[in-house]
Structures are given as C-alpha cells and as structure tokens.
PDB file of C-alpha atoms and ligand atoms in Angstrom:
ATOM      1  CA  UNK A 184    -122.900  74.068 150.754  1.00  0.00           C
ATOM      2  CA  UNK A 185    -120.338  72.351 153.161  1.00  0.00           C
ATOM      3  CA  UNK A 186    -121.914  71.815 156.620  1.00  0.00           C
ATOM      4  CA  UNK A 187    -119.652  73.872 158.634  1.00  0.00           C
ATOM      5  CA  UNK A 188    -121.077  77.009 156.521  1.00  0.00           C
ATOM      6  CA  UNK A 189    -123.154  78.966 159.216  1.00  0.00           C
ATOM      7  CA  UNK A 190    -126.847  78.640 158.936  1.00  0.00           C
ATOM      8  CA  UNK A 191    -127.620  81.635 157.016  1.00  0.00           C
ATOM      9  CA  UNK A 192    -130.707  83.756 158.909  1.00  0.00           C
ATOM     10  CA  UNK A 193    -132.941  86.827 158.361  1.00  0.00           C
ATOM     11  CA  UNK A 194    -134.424  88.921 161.290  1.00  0.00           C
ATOM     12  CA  UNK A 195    -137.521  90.384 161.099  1.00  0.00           C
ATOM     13  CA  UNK A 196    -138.171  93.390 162.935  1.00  0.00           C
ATOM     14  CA  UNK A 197    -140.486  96.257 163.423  1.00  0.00           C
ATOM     15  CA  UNK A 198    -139.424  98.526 166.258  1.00  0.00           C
ATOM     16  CA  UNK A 199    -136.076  98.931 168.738  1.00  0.00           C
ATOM     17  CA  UNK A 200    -133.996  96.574 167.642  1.00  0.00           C
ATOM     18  CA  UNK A 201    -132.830  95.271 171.582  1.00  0.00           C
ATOM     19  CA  UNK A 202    -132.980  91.921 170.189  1.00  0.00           C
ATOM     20  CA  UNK A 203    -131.137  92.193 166.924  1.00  0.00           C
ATOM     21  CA  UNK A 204    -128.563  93.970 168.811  1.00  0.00           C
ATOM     22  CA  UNK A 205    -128.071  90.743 170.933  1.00  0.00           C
ATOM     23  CA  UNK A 206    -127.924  88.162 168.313  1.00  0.00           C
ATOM     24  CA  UNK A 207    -125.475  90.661 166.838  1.00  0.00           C
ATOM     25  CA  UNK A 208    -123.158  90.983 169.515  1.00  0.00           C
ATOM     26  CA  UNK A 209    -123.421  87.552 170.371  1.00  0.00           C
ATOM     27  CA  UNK A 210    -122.430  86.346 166.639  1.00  0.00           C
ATOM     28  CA  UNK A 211    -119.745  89.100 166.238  1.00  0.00           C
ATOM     29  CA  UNK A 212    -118.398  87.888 169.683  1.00  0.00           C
ATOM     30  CA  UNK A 213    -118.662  83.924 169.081  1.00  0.00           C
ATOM     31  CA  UNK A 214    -120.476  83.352 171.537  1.00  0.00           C
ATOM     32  CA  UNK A 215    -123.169  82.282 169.340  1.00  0.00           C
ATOM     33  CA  UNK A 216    -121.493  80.033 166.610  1.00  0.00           C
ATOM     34  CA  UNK A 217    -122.652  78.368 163.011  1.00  0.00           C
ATOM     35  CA  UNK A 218    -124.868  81.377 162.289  1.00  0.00           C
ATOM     36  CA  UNK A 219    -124.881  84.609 160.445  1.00  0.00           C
ATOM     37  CA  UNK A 220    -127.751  87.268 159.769  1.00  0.00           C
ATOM     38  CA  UNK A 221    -127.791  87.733 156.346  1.00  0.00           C
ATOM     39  CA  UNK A 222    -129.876  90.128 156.418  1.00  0.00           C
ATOM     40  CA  UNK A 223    -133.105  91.993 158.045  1.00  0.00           C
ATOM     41  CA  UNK A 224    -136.147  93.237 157.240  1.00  0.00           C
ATOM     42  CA  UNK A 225    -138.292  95.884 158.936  1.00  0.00           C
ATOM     43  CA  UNK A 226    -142.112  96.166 158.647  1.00  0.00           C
ATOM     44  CA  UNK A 227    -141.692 100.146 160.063  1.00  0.00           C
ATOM     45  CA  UNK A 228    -140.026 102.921 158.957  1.00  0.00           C
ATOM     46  CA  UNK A 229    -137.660 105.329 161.484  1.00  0.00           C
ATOM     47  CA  UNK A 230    -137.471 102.548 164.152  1.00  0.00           C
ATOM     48  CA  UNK A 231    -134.383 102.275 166.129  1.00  0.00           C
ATOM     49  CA  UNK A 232    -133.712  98.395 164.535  1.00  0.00           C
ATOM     50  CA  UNK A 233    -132.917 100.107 161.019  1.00  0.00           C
ATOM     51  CA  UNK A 234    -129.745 101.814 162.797  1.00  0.00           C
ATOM     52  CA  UNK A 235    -128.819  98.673 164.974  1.00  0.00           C
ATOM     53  CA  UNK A 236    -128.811  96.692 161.189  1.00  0.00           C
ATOM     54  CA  UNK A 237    -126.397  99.772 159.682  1.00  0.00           C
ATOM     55  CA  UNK A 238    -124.197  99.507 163.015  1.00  0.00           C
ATOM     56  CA  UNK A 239    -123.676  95.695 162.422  1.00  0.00           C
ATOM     57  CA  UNK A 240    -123.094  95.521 158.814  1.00  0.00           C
ATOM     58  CA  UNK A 241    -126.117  93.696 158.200  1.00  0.00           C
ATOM     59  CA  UNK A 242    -128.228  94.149 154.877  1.00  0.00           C
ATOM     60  CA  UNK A 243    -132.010  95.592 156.216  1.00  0.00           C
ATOM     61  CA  UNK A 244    -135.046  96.232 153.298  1.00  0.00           C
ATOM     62  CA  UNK A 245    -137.181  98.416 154.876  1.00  0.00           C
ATOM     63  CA  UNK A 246    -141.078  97.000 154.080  1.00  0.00           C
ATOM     64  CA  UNK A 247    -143.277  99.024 155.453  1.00  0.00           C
ATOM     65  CA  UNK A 248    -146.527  96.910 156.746  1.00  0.00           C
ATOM     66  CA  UNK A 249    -148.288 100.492 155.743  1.00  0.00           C
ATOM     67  CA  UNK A 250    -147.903 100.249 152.476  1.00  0.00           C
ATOM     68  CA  UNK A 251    -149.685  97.364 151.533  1.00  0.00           C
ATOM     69  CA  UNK A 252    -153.049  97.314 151.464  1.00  0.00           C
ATOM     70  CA  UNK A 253    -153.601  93.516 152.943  1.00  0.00           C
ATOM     71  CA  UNK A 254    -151.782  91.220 154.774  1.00  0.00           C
ATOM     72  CA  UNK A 255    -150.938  89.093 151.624  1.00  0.00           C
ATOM     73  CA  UNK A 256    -150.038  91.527 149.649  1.00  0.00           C
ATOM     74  CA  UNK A 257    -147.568  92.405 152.518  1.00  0.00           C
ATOM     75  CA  UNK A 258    -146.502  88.666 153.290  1.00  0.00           C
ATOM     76  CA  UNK A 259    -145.654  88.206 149.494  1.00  0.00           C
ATOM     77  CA  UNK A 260    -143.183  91.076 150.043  1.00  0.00           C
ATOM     78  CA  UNK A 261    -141.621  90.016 153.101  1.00  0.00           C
ATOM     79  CA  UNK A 262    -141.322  86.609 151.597  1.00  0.00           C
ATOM     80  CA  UNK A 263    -139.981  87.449 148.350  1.00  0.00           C
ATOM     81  CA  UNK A 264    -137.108  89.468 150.446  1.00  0.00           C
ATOM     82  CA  UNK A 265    -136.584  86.355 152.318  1.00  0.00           C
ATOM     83  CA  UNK A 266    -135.808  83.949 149.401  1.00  0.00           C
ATOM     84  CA  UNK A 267    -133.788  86.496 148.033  1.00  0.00           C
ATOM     85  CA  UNK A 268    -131.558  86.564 151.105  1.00  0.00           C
ATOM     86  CA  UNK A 269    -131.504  83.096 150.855  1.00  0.00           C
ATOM     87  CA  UNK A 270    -132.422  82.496 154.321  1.00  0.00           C
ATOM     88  CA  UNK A 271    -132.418  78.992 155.781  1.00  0.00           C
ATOM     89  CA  UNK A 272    -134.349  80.164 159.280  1.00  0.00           C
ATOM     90  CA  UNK A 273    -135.948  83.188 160.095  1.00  0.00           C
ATOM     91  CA  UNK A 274    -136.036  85.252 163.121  1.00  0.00           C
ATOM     92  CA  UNK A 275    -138.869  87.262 164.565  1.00  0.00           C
ATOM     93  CA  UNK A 276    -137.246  89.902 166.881  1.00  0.00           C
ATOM     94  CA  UNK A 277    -139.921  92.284 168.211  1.00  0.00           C
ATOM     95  CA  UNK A 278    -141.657  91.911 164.691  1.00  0.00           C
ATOM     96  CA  UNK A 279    -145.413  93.302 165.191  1.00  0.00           C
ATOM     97  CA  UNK A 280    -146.693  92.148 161.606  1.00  0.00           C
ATOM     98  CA  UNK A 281    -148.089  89.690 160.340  1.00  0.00           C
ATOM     99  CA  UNK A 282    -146.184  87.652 158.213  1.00  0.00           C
ATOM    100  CA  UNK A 283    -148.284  84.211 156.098  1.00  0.00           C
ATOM    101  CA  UNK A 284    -145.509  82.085 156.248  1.00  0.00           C
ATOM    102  CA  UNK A 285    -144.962  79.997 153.070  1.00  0.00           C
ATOM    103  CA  UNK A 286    -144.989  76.471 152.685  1.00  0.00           C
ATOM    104  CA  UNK A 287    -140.696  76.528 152.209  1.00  0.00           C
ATOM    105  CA  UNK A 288    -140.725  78.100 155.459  1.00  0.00           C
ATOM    106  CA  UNK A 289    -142.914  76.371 157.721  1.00  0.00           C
ATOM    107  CA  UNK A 290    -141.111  75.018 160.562  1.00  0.00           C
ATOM    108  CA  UNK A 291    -138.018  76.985 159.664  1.00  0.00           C
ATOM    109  CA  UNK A 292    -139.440  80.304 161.673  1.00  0.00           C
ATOM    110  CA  UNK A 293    -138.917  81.374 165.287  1.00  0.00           C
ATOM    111  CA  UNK A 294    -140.147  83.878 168.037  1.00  0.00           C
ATOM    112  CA  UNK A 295    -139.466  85.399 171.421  1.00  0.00           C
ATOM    113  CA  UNK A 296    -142.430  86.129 172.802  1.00  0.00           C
ATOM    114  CA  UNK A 297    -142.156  87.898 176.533  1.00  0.00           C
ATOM    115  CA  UNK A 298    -144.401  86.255 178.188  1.00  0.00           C
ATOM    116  CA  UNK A 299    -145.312  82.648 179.729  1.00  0.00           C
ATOM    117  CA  UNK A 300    -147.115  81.309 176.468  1.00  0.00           C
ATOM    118  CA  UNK A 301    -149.659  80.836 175.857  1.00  0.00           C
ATOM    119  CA  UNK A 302    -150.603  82.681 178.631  1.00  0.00           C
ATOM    120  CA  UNK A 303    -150.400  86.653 177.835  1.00  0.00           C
ATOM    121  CA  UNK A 304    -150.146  85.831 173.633  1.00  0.00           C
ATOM    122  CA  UNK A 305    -151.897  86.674 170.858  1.00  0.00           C
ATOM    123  CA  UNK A 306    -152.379  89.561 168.433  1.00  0.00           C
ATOM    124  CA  UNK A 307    -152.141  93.240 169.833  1.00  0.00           C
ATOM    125  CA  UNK A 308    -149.892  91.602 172.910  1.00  0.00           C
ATOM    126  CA  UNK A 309    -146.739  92.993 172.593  1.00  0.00           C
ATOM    127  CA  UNK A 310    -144.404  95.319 174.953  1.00  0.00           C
ATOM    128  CA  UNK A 311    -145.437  97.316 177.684  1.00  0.00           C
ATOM    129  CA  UNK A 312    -148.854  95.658 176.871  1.00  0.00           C
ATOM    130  CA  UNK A 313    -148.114  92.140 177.612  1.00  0.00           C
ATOM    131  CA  UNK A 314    -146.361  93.151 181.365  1.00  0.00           C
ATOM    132  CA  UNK A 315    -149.473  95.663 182.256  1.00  0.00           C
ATOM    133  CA  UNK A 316    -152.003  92.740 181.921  1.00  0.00           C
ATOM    134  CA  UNK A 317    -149.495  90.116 183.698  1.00  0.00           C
ATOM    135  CA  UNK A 318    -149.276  92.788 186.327  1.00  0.00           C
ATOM    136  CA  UNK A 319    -153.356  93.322 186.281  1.00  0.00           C
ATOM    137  CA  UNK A 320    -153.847  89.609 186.537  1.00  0.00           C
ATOM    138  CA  UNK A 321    -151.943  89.737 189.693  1.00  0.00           C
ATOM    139  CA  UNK A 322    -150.050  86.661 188.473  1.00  0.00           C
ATOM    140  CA  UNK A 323    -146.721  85.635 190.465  1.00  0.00           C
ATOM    141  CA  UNK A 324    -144.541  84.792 187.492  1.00  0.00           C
ATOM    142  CA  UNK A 325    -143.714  85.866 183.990  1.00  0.00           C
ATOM    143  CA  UNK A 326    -141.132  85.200 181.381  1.00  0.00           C
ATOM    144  CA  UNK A 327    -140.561  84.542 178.314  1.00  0.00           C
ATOM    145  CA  UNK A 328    -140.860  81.912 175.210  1.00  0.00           C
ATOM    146  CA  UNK A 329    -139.086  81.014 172.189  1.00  0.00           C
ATOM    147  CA  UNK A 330    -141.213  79.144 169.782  1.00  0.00           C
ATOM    148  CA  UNK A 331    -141.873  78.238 166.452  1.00  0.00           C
ATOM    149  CA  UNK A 332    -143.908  80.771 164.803  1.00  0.00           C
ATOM    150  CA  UNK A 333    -146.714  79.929 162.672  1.00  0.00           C
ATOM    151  CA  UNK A 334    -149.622  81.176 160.899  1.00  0.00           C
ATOM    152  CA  UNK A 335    -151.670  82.392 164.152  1.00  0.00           C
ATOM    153  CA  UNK A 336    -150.007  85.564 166.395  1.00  0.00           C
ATOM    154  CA  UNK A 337    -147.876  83.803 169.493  1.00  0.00           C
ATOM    155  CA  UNK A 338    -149.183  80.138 168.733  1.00  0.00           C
ATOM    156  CA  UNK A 339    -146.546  77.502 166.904  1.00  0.00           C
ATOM    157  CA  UNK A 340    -145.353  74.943 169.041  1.00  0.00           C
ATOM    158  CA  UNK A 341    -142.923  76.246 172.343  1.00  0.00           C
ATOM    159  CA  UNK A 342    -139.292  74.954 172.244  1.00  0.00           C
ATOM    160  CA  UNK A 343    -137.999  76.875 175.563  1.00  0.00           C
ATOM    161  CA  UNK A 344    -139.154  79.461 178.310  1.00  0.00           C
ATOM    162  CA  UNK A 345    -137.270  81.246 181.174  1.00  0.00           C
ATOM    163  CA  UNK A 346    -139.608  82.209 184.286  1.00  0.00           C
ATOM    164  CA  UNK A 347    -139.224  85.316 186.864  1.00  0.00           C
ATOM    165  CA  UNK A 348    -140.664  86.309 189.814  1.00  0.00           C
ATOM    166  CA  UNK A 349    -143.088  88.863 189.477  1.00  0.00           C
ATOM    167  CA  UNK A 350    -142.277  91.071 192.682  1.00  0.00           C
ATOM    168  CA  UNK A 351    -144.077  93.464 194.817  1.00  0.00           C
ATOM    169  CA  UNK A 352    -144.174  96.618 193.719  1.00  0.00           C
ATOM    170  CA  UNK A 353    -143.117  95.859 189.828  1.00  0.00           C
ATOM    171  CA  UNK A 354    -144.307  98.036 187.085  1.00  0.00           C
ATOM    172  CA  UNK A 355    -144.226  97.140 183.544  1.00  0.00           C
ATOM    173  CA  UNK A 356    -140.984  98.848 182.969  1.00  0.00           C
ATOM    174  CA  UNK A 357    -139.257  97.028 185.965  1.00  0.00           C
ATOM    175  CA  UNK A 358    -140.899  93.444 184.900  1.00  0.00           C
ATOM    176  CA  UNK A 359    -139.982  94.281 181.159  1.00  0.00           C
ATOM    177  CA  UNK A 360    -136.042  94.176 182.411  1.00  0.00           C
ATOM    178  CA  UNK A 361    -136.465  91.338 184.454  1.00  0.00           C
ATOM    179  CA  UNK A 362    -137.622  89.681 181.770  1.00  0.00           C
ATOM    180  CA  UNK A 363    -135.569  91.262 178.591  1.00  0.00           C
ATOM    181  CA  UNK A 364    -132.375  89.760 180.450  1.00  0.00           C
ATOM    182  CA  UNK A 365    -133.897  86.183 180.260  1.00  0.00           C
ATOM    183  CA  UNK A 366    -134.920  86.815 176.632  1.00  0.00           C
ATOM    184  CA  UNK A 367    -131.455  88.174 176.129  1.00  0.00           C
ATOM    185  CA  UNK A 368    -130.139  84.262 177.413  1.00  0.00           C
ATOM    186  CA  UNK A 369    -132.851  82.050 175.977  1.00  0.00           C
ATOM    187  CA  UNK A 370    -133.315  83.369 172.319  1.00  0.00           C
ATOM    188  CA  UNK A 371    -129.346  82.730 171.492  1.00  0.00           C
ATOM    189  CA  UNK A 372    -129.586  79.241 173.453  1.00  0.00           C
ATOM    190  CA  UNK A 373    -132.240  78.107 171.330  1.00  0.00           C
ATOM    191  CA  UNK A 374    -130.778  79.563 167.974  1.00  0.00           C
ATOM    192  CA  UNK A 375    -127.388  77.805 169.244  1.00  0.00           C
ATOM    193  CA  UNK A 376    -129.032  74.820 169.550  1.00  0.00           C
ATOM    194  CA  UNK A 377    -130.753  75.150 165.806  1.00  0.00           C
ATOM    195  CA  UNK A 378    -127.292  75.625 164.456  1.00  0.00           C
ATOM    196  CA  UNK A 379    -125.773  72.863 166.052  1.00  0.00           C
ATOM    197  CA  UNK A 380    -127.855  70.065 164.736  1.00  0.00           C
ATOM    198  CA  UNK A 381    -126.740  71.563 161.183  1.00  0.00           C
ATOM    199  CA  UNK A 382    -128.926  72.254 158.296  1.00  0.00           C
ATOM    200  CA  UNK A 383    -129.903  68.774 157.644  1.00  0.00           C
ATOM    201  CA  UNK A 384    -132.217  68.979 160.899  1.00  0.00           C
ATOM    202  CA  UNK A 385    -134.134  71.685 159.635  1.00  0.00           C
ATOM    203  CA  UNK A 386    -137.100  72.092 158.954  1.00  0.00           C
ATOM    204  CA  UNK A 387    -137.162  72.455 162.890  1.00  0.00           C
ATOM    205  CA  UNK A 388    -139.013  68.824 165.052  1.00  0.00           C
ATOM    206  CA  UNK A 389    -139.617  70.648 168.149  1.00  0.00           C
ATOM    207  CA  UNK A 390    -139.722  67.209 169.951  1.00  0.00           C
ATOM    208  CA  UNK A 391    -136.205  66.430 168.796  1.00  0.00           C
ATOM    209  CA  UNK A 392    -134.895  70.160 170.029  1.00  0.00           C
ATOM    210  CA  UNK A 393    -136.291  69.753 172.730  1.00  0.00           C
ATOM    211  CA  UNK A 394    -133.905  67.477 174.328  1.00  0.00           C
ATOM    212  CA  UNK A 395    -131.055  69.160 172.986  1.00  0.00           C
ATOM    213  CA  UNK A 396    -132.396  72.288 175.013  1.00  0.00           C
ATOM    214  CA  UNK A 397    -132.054  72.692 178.784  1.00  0.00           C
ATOM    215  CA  UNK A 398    -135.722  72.591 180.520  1.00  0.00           C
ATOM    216  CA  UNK A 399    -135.778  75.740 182.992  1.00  0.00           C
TER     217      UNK A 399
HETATM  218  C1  LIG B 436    -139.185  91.903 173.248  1.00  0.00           C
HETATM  219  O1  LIG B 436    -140.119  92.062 174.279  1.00  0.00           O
HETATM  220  C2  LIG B 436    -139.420  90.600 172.556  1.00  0.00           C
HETATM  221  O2  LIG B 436    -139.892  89.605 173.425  1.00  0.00           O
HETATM  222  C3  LIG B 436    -140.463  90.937 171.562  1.00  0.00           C
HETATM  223  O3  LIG B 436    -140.109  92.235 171.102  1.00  0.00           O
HETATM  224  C4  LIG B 436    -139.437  92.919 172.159  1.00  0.00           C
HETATM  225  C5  LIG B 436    -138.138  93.505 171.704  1.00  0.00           C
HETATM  226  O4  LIG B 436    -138.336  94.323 170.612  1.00  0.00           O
HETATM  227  N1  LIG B 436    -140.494  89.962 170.508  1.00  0.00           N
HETATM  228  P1  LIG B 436    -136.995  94.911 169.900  1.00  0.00           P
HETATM  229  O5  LIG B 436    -136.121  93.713 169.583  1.00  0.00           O
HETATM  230  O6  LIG B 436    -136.345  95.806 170.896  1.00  0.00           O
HETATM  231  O7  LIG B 436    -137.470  95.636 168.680  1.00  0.00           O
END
C-alpha cells in the first residue's frame, strides 16, 4: 500500500457520537488529512453514534457489550471486527467498554479522555461523572487528554492535553462544553499528527509524537 494511502481507522463507540461526528466533519472537510474511518463499531444498541455512522457513510457493526457474557468473549468480537476492517489505528470515541487489546494492536490504540489524566480516570469515570467530581474536588482546572489506550481504563501513556479554567459557578453541563470544545481541537491534532509520520511510524512511540505535538 503506497504511503500517501490514508491511514485506514476504526472508531469505537458506545453512546452520542459528538466525537465521531468531529473526526467526520473534519475528514470530509480536509481539515484532517491522510486518514479515513473505515469503519465503527458500537458496544450499545439505539445510541445516537449508530445514526452519526449512517449520516457519514461510514460502515458501523453494532456489538452489543450485553451480549456477551465476559469481557473476552466481548473483546474477541470487537477485535475480530477490527481485523476485518483492516484497521491500522483505532479510535476510542466515548467508548464505555472494555476492550483487551491484542498484541497486533498494542500501541496502535487511542483515547480522549475529558479530564486532566490521570487525575479524574479510571473505570466508571465517564461524562457528567468525571465533571461532578472535578467540580466536588473544588479543583481550578480541567481538560482533557488524548492518550494511548491500553489494557487498564484511562491509563496508556498521555501524548497531549488541553486545560480550562474551572469557573465560579460551573456545573457539569457548563464545564462539559468548556471542555468538549478543547476535545473537539486536540483529538484531530493528535490523529493529524499520527497520520503525518505515515504508517511506517506506527506502532505509535509516544516519546517520538511527542515532539511532533504542540505542548499546551
Ligand atoms: C467525551 O467526553 C469524550 O471525552 C469521551 O466520551 C465523550 C463523548 O462521547 N471519550 P460521544 O463521542 O458523544 O459518544
């Protein structure tokens, strides 16, 4: 495959679909170049992300986390759908399952997580959840990561975050905007970045992409 092919990617998702409608827009727009989602997968059934997929064009298997009975019984799925989209890198965009990634994907897997990890992380943090307890902790600053995801909820090693100002008077719903708009920035940065070091970088070295990112 010719290097100017775009890096082919899968999105995993579980719920809205704000974030697969960005990448979308931003791909069908060029302002994100040298990738195309070939494809999406959804771990919930009658979520909003199965329409945005439709409305783009893009191939979505719906594998509902609910019908497995384990989570490697599920992860074999996902991961079977994966190959078969012959993905290069995979996407988690608001993706609440867990996925075991496999040894051909390791490194090759990221995340936007919308907080300051790994402050605010883990499993069950997600949403509405994560800005209630930055908001309980009284902290003065969110934001948001993009990492590489691993085996462990919110934990592979961070290639970028955006902070905000957490401001008197926020409530989860106001902090949640502030922060979705630097999510809606820093996730296509990063994937821009991926795609122009070229398939022969990948498996990602988050010390090398580093430097090729912009430190906020
Ligand atoms: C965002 O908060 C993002 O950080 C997290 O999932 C939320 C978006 O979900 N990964 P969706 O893309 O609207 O389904």
């Amino acid at each position: 495959m010719p290097e100017t092919d775009p890096l082919r990617a899968v999105v995993l998702i579980s719920g809205g679909g704000s974030t697969l409608e960005n990448l979308a827009a931003r791909i069908a727009d060029q302002r994100l170049r040298g990738v195309r989602i070939v494809g999406a997968i959804c771990s919930r059934e009658g979520v909003g992300g199965i329409e945005v997929a439709r409305r783009h064009g893009i191939p979505i298997e719906l594998i509902p986390r609910t019908q497995f009975p384990d989570d490697d019984t599920f992860s074999n799925a996902i991961t079977d759908v994966v190959r078969r989209m012959n993905a290069e890198i995979v996407l988690m965009a608001g993706f609440l399952s867990f996925w075991r990634i496999p040894a051909d994907f390791v490194a090759r897997v990221l995340n936007i997580h919308p907080a300051l990890l790994p402050a605010f992380g883990g499993r069950g943090m997600y949403a509405a959840r994560v800005h209630r307890a930055v908001l309980a902790a009284g902290e003065s600053h969110s934001g948001c990561t993009v990492h590489v995801a691993d085996n462990e909820y919110d934990h592979g090693p961070i290639l970028a975050q955006r902070r905000v100002p957490v401001l008197p008077g926020d409530t989860p719903e106001s902090l949640a905007q502030r922060v979705g708009e630097q999510e809606r920035e820093l996730y296509p940065l990063v994937i821009q970045a991926i795609a122009d070091r070229g398939r022969s970088a990948l498996p990602i070295m988050p010390d090398l992409l580093r430097h090729a990112l912009p430190q906020s």
